[in-house]
Amino acid sequence: MLKHSNIDAILKALAEPTRREILERLSRAPASVSDIAAPYKMSLAAIVQHLQVLEECGLIKSEKIGRVRTCRIEPGGLDGLSEWIGRTRTTTEKRLDRLGDLLSEMDGDEPTK
Amino acid sequence: MLKHSNIDAILKALAEPTRREILERLSRAPASVSDIAAPYKMSLAAIVQHLQVLEECGLIKSEKIGRVRTCRIEPGGLDGLSEWIGRTRTTTEKRLDRLGDLLSEMDGDEPTK
């Protein structure tokens, strides 16, 4: 279960396209920092900073073995955000369903000519 | 269908707790700008700015009738983000399933003593 205060940090982390790309890549397979950095023109330091942001909000984890730091996705890291979206959508849909029912009832109550 | 470039704007909009609260409220029922502002200590101008951010990224819409501007949630506004999260989670889960299968196979191959 994700701490509620963490949703802010997760949304800020995901609002950056490079960080979303890195997360998509790690969802397919773990990778070393240098492999993650390879497709990008930015400095290794900038990539490391992006990885730190992703790690601090619990979306990835990393482990250094010898000289190589390997990053992997944290399973369930997106669960809290996904639940929040689900709740907000469900509330909207339920309300619109009720509105639809009400309109149908009103339509049904119309005197037939 | 949400434009891909819009995901950035949506994530930035949602990364602010007040804007998430406003969206949750509007998911329950449409509301006027002054009703939305009522529970907050911040200025009406600040609330209007939050509402503009939510409207510009397609999460809400507003309509002015006479002197009253009413805001309502845009149904489907969170769909694009929800789909992105779904895809990223599915990729992770499929990979972990394959890893699980592989480990089971390796376990099965162990010579019995």
mmCIF file of C-alpha atoms in Angstrom:
data_model
loop_
_atom_site.group_PDB
_atom_site.id
_atom_site.type_symbol
_atom_site.label_atom_id
_atom_site.label_comp_id
_atom_site.label_asym_id
_atom_site.label_seq_id
_atom_site.Cartn_x
_atom_site.Cartn_y
_atom_site.Cartn_z
ATOM 1 C CA MET A 1 0.000 0.000 0.000
ATOM 2 C CA LEU A 2 1.305 3.374 -1.080
ATOM 3 C CA LYS A 3 1.458 6.299 1.329
ATOM 4 C CA HIS A 4 -1.040 8.970 0.234
ATOM 5 C CA SER A 5 1.548 11.769 0.379
ATOM 6 C CA ASN A 6 3.564 9.798 -2.151
ATOM 7 C CA ILE A 7 1.057 10.381 -4.949
ATOM 8 C CA ASP A 8 2.343 13.955 -5.349
ATOM 9 C CA ALA A 9 5.902 12.713 -5.758
ATOM 10 C CA ILE A 10 4.833 9.984 -8.205
ATOM 11 C CA LEU A 11 2.838 12.417 -10.362
ATOM 12 C CA LYS A 12 5.747 14.877 -10.422
ATOM 13 C CA ALA A 13 8.136 12.057 -11.329
ATOM 14 C CA LEU A 14 5.889 10.861 -14.175
ATOM 15 C CA ALA A 15 5.251 14.392 -15.516
ATOM 16 C CA GLU A 16 8.701 14.274 -17.138
ATOM 17 C CA PRO A 17 8.682 12.361 -20.484
ATOM 18 C CA THR A 18 12.229 10.947 -20.093
ATOM 19 C CA ARG A 19 11.303 9.467 -16.724
ATOM 20 C CA ARG A 20 8.173 7.866 -18.227
ATOM 21 C CA GLU A 21 10.316 6.390 -21.021
ATOM 22 C CA ILE A 22 12.817 4.997 -18.495
ATOM 23 C CA LEU A 23 9.979 3.463 -16.489
ATOM 24 C CA GLU A 24 8.475 1.883 -19.649
ATOM 25 C CA ARG A 25 11.891 0.441 -20.490
ATOM 26 C CA LEU A 26 12.401 -0.979 -16.985
ATOM 27 C CA SER A 27 8.910 -2.497 -17.090
ATOM 28 C CA ARG A 28 10.245 -4.716 -19.922
ATOM 29 C CA ALA A 29 13.547 -5.680 -18.216
ATOM 30 C CA PRO A 30 16.011 -4.534 -15.546
ATOM 31 C CA ALA A 31 18.946 -2.510 -16.897
ATOM 32 C CA SER A 32 22.234 -1.001 -15.778
ATOM 33 C CA VAL A 33 22.520 2.781 -15.429
ATOM 34 C CA SER A 34 24.834 2.990 -18.450
ATOM 35 C CA ASP A 35 22.433 0.911 -20.588
ATOM 36 C CA ILE A 36 19.556 3.170 -19.526
ATOM 37 C CA ALA A 37 21.620 6.265 -20.421
ATOM 38 C CA ALA A 38 22.821 4.928 -23.812
ATOM 39 C CA PRO A 39 19.893 6.114 -26.020
ATOM 40 C CA TYR A 40 19.948 9.646 -24.580
ATOM 41 C CA LYS A 41 22.058 12.637 -25.535
ATOM 42 C CA MET A 42 21.923 14.026 -21.985
ATOM 43 C CA SER A 43 24.757 13.568 -19.456
ATOM 44 C CA LEU A 44 25.027 10.461 -17.305
ATOM 45 C CA ALA A 45 24.571 12.757 -14.279
ATOM 46 C CA ALA A 46 21.192 13.925 -15.632
ATOM 47 C CA ILE A 47 20.075 10.310 -16.123
ATOM 48 C CA VAL A 48 21.239 9.394 -12.600
ATOM 49 C CA GLN A 49 19.175 12.295 -11.279
ATOM 50 C CA HIS A 50 16.074 11.058 -13.164
ATOM 51 C CA LEU A 51 16.663 7.570 -11.719
ATOM 52 C CA GLN A 52 16.938 9.012 -8.202
ATOM 53 C CA VAL A 53 13.586 10.775 -8.627
ATOM 54 C CA LEU A 54 11.994 7.491 -9.770
ATOM 55 C CA GLU A 55 13.600 5.578 -6.886
ATOM 56 C CA GLU A 56 12.697 8.133 -4.193
ATOM 57 C CA CYS A 57 8.983 7.890 -4.985
ATOM 58 C CA GLY A 58 9.079 4.082 -5.020
ATOM 59 C CA LEU A 59 8.626 3.437 -8.760
ATOM 60 C CA ILE A 60 12.003 1.698 -9.223
ATOM 61 C CA LYS A 61 14.717 0.223 -7.054
ATOM 62 C CA SER A 62 18.424 -0.101 -7.732
ATOM 63 C CA GLU A 63 21.228 -2.286 -6.462
ATOM 64 C CA LYS A 64 24.957 -1.860 -6.913
ATOM 65 C CA ILE A 65 26.931 -5.057 -7.417
ATOM 66 C CA GLY A 66 30.646 -4.404 -7.903
ATOM 67 C CA ARG A 67 30.847 -1.407 -10.205
ATOM 68 C CA VAL A 68 27.471 -1.880 -11.882
ATOM 69 C CA ARG A 69 24.256 -0.348 -10.574
ATOM 70 C CA THR A 70 21.224 -2.230 -11.897
ATOM 71 C CA CYS A 71 17.760 -0.653 -11.862
ATOM 72 C CA ARG A 72 14.516 -2.579 -11.858
ATOM 73 C CA ILE A 73 10.885 -1.601 -11.662
ATOM 74 C CA GLU A 74 9.170 -1.791 -8.266
ATOM 75 C CA PRO A 75 6.134 -4.040 -8.820
ATOM 76 C CA GLY A 76 3.030 -2.275 -7.514
ATOM 77 C CA GLY A 77 4.685 1.134 -7.588
ATOM 78 C CA LEU A 78 1.847 2.539 -9.735
ATOM 79 C CA ASP A 79 -0.944 0.894 -7.688
ATOM 80 C CA GLY A 80 -1.739 3.908 -5.486
ATOM 81 C CA LEU A 81 -2.058 6.271 -8.445
ATOM 82 C CA SER A 82 -4.059 3.719 -10.406
ATOM 83 C CA GLU A 83 -6.468 3.312 -7.471
ATOM 84 C CA TRP A 84 -6.929 7.066 -7.160
ATOM 85 C CA ILE A 85 -7.751 7.341 -10.895
ATOM 86 C CA GLY A 86 -10.111 4.360 -10.633
ATOM 87 C CA ARG A 87 -11.991 5.907 -7.695
ATOM 88 C CA THR A 88 -12.333 9.286 -9.427
ATOM 89 C CA ARG A 89 -13.555 7.670 -12.673
ATOM 90 C CA THR A 90 -16.002 5.396 -10.853
ATOM 91 C CA THR A 91 -17.522 8.334 -8.980
ATOM 92 C CA THR A 92 -17.991 10.222 -12.270
ATOM 93 C CA GLU A 93 -19.480 7.211 -14.054
ATOM 94 C CA LYS A 94 -21.883 6.424 -11.194
ATOM 95 C CA ARG A 95 -23.074 10.023 -11.199
ATOM 96 C CA LEU A 96 -23.545 10.033 -14.975
ATOM 97 C CA ASP A 97 -25.420 6.707 -14.733
ATOM 98 C CA ARG A 98 -27.773 8.201 -12.136
ATOM 99 C CA LEU A 99 -28.253 11.249 -14.377
ATOM 100 C CA GLY A 100 -29.003 8.933 -17.312
ATOM 101 C CA ASP A 101 -31.558 6.987 -15.232
ATOM 102 C CA LEU A 102 -33.193 10.238 -14.150
ATOM 103 C CA LEU A 103 -33.444 11.468 -17.735
ATOM 104 C CA SER A 104 -34.936 8.118 -18.840
ATOM 105 C CA GLU A 105 -37.524 8.307 -16.038
ATOM 106 C CA MET A 106 -38.429 11.869 -16.991
ATOM 107 C CA ASP A 107 -38.718 10.735 -20.606
ATOM 108 C CA GLY A 108 -40.957 7.814 -19.559
ATOM 109 C CA ASP A 109 -43.210 10.117 -17.540
ATOM 110 C CA GLU A 110 -43.992 12.245 -20.580
ATOM 111 C CA PRO A 111 -47.645 11.965 -21.552
ATOM 112 C CA THR A 112 -48.040 10.008 -24.775
ATOM 113 C CA LYS A 113 -49.869 11.941 -27.471
ATOM 114 C CA MET B 1 -8.760 9.429 -27.399
ATOM 115 C CA LEU B 2 -6.311 11.667 -25.612
ATOM 116 C CA LYS B 3 -3.408 13.285 -27.477
ATOM 117 C CA HIS B 4 -0.145 11.766 -26.235
ATOM 118 C CA SER B 5 1.447 15.177 -25.548
ATOM 119 C CA ASN B 6 -1.433 15.869 -23.188
ATOM 120 C CA ILE B 7 -0.269 13.267 -20.649
ATOM 121 C CA ASP B 8 2.494 15.638 -19.510
ATOM 122 C CA ALA B 9 -0.025 18.422 -18.889
ATOM 123 C CA ILE B 10 -2.421 16.054 -17.082
ATOM 124 C CA LEU B 11 0.309 14.713 -14.800
ATOM 125 C CA LYS B 12 1.496 18.239 -13.976
ATOM 126 C CA ALA B 13 -2.097 19.291 -13.287
ATOM 127 C CA LEU B 14 -2.681 16.315 -10.961
ATOM 128 C CA ALA B 15 0.646 16.751 -9.122
ATOM 129 C CA GLU B 16 -0.946 19.603 -7.149
ATOM 130 C CA PRO B 17 -3.080 18.350 -4.205
ATOM 131 C CA THR B 18 -5.669 21.175 -4.416
ATOM 132 C CA ARG B 19 -6.303 20.383 -8.079
ATOM 133 C CA ARG B 20 -6.773 16.681 -7.248
ATOM 134 C CA GLU B 21 -9.243 17.653 -4.512
ATOM 135 C CA ILE B 22 -11.183 19.891 -6.928
ATOM 136 C CA LEU B 23 -11.304 17.081 -9.488
ATOM 137 C CA GLU B 24 -12.560 14.614 -6.832
ATOM 138 C CA ARG B 25 -15.257 17.088 -5.867
ATOM 139 C CA LEU B 26 -16.360 17.674 -9.468
ATOM 140 C CA SER B 27 -16.461 13.900 -10.040
ATOM 141 C CA ARG B 28 -19.326 13.874 -7.495
ATOM 142 C CA ALA B 29 -21.255 16.855 -8.940
ATOM 143 C CA PRO B 30 -20.809 19.985 -11.080
ATOM 144 C CA ALA B 31 -20.186 23.169 -9.053
ATOM 145 C CA SER B 32 -19.892 26.914 -9.490
ATOM 146 C CA VAL B 33 -16.487 28.564 -9.163
ATOM 147 C CA SER B 34 -17.507 30.258 -5.893
ATOM 148 C CA ASP B 35 -18.767 26.941 -4.442
ATOM 149 C CA ILE B 36 -15.501 25.278 -5.435
ATOM 150 C CA ALA B 37 -13.520 28.112 -3.801
ATOM 151 C CA ALA B 38 -15.593 28.165 -0.575
ATOM 152 C CA PRO B 39 -13.675 25.522 1.449
ATOM 153 C CA TYR B 40 -10.275 27.059 0.667
ATOM 154 C CA LYS B 41 -8.415 29.885 2.352
ATOM 155 C CA MET B 42 -6.688 30.859 -0.908
ATOM 156 C CA SER B 43 -7.870 33.729 -3.129
ATOM 157 C CA LEU B 44 -10.582 33.239 -5.739
ATOM 158 C CA ALA B 45 -7.942 34.164 -8.360
ATOM 159 C CA ALA B 46 -5.782 31.237 -7.233
ATOM 160 C CA ILE B 47 -8.734 28.843 -7.502
ATOM 161 C CA VAL B 48 -9.588 30.202 -10.961
ATOM 162 C CA GLN B 49 -5.991 29.536 -11.998
ATOM 163 C CA HIS B 50 -6.206 25.929 -10.724
ATOM 164 C CA LEU B 51 -9.458 25.496 -12.669
ATOM 165 C CA GLN B 52 -7.825 26.863 -15.831
ATOM 166 C CA VAL B 53 -5.008 24.323 -15.502
ATOM 167 C CA LEU B 54 -7.573 21.510 -15.138
ATOM 168 C CA GLU B 55 -9.588 22.800 -18.101
ATOM 169 C CA GLU B 56 -6.590 23.335 -20.411
ATOM 170 C CA CYS B 57 -5.516 19.699 -20.097
ATOM 171 C CA GLY B 58 -9.068 18.436 -20.704
ATOM 172 C CA LEU B 59 -9.923 17.161 -17.217
ATOM 173 C CA ILE B 60 -12.841 19.573 -16.669
ATOM 174 C CA LYS B 61 -14.952 21.926 -18.727
ATOM 175 C CA SER B 62 -16.725 25.123 -17.672
ATOM 176 C CA GLU B 63 -19.631 27.146 -18.949
ATOM 177 C CA LYS B 64 -20.689 30.647 -17.998
ATOM 178 C CA ILE B 65 -24.415 31.259 -17.801
ATOM 179 C CA GLY B 66 -25.266 34.813 -16.783
ATOM 180 C CA ARG B 67 -22.833 35.639 -13.998
ATOM 181 C CA VAL B 68 -22.212 32.091 -12.831
ATOM 182 C CA ARG B 69 -19.450 29.894 -14.235
ATOM 183 C CA THR B 70 -20.189 26.217 -13.621
ATOM 184 C CA CYS B 71 -17.456 23.599 -13.805
ATOM 185 C CA ARG B 72 -18.020 19.925 -14.511
ATOM 186 C CA ILE B 73 -15.731 16.957 -14.971
ATOM 187 C CA GLU B 74 -14.880 15.923 -18.527
ATOM 188 C CA PRO B 75 -15.873 12.244 -18.726
ATOM 189 C CA GLY B 76 -12.955 10.210 -20.082
ATOM 190 C CA GLY B 77 -10.424 12.917 -19.217
ATOM 191 C CA LEU B 78 -8.335 10.431 -17.207
ATOM 192 C CA ASP B 79 -8.568 7.636 -19.812
ATOM 193 C CA GLY B 80 -5.238 8.346 -21.550
ATOM 194 C CA LEU B 81 -3.293 8.351 -18.284
ATOM 195 C CA SER B 82 -5.118 5.284 -17.045
ATOM 196 C CA GLU B 83 -4.265 3.420 -20.268
ATOM 197 C CA TRP B 84 -0.589 4.355 -19.982
ATOM 198 C CA ILE B 85 -0.473 3.060 -16.376
ATOM 199 C CA GLY B 86 -2.316 -0.114 -17.440
ATOM 200 C CA ARG B 87 0.157 -0.803 -20.246
ATOM 201 C CA THR B 88 3.200 -0.235 -18.014
ATOM 202 C CA ARG B 89 1.790 -2.484 -15.256
ATOM 203 C CA THR B 90 0.813 -5.227 -17.718
ATOM 204 C CA THR B 91 4.310 -5.273 -19.220
ATOM 205 C CA THR B 92 5.832 -5.604 -15.734
ATOM 206 C CA GLU B 93 3.416 -8.346 -14.698
ATOM 207 C CA LYS B 94 3.929 -10.339 -17.904
ATOM 208 C CA ARG B 95 7.691 -10.176 -17.419
ATOM 209 C CA LEU B 96 7.420 -11.264 -13.775
ATOM 210 C CA ASP B 97 5.098 -14.126 -14.816
ATOM 211 C CA ARG B 98 7.671 -15.307 -17.373
ATOM 212 C CA LEU B 99 10.384 -15.047 -14.713
ATOM 213 C CA GLY B 100 8.199 -17.070 -12.343
ATOM 214 C CA ASP B 101 7.629 -19.747 -14.995
ATOM 215 C CA LEU B 102 11.358 -19.894 -15.680
ATOM 216 C CA LEU B 103 12.188 -20.300 -11.990
ATOM 217 C CA SER B 104 9.540 -23.061 -11.661
ATOM 218 C CA GLU B 105 11.026 -24.877 -14.659
ATOM 219 C CA MET B 106 14.537 -24.601 -13.210
ATOM 220 C CA ASP B 107 13.194 -25.898 -9.919
ATOM 221 C CA GLY B 108 11.506 -28.831 -11.688
ATOM 222 C CA ASP B 109 14.754 -29.692 -13.468
ATOM 223 C CA GLU B 110 16.633 -30.156 -10.202
ATOM 224 C CA PRO B 111 17.641 -33.790 -9.735
ATOM 225 C CA THR B 112 15.655 -35.404 -6.943
ATOM 226 C CA LYS B 113 17.796 -36.864 -4.165
#
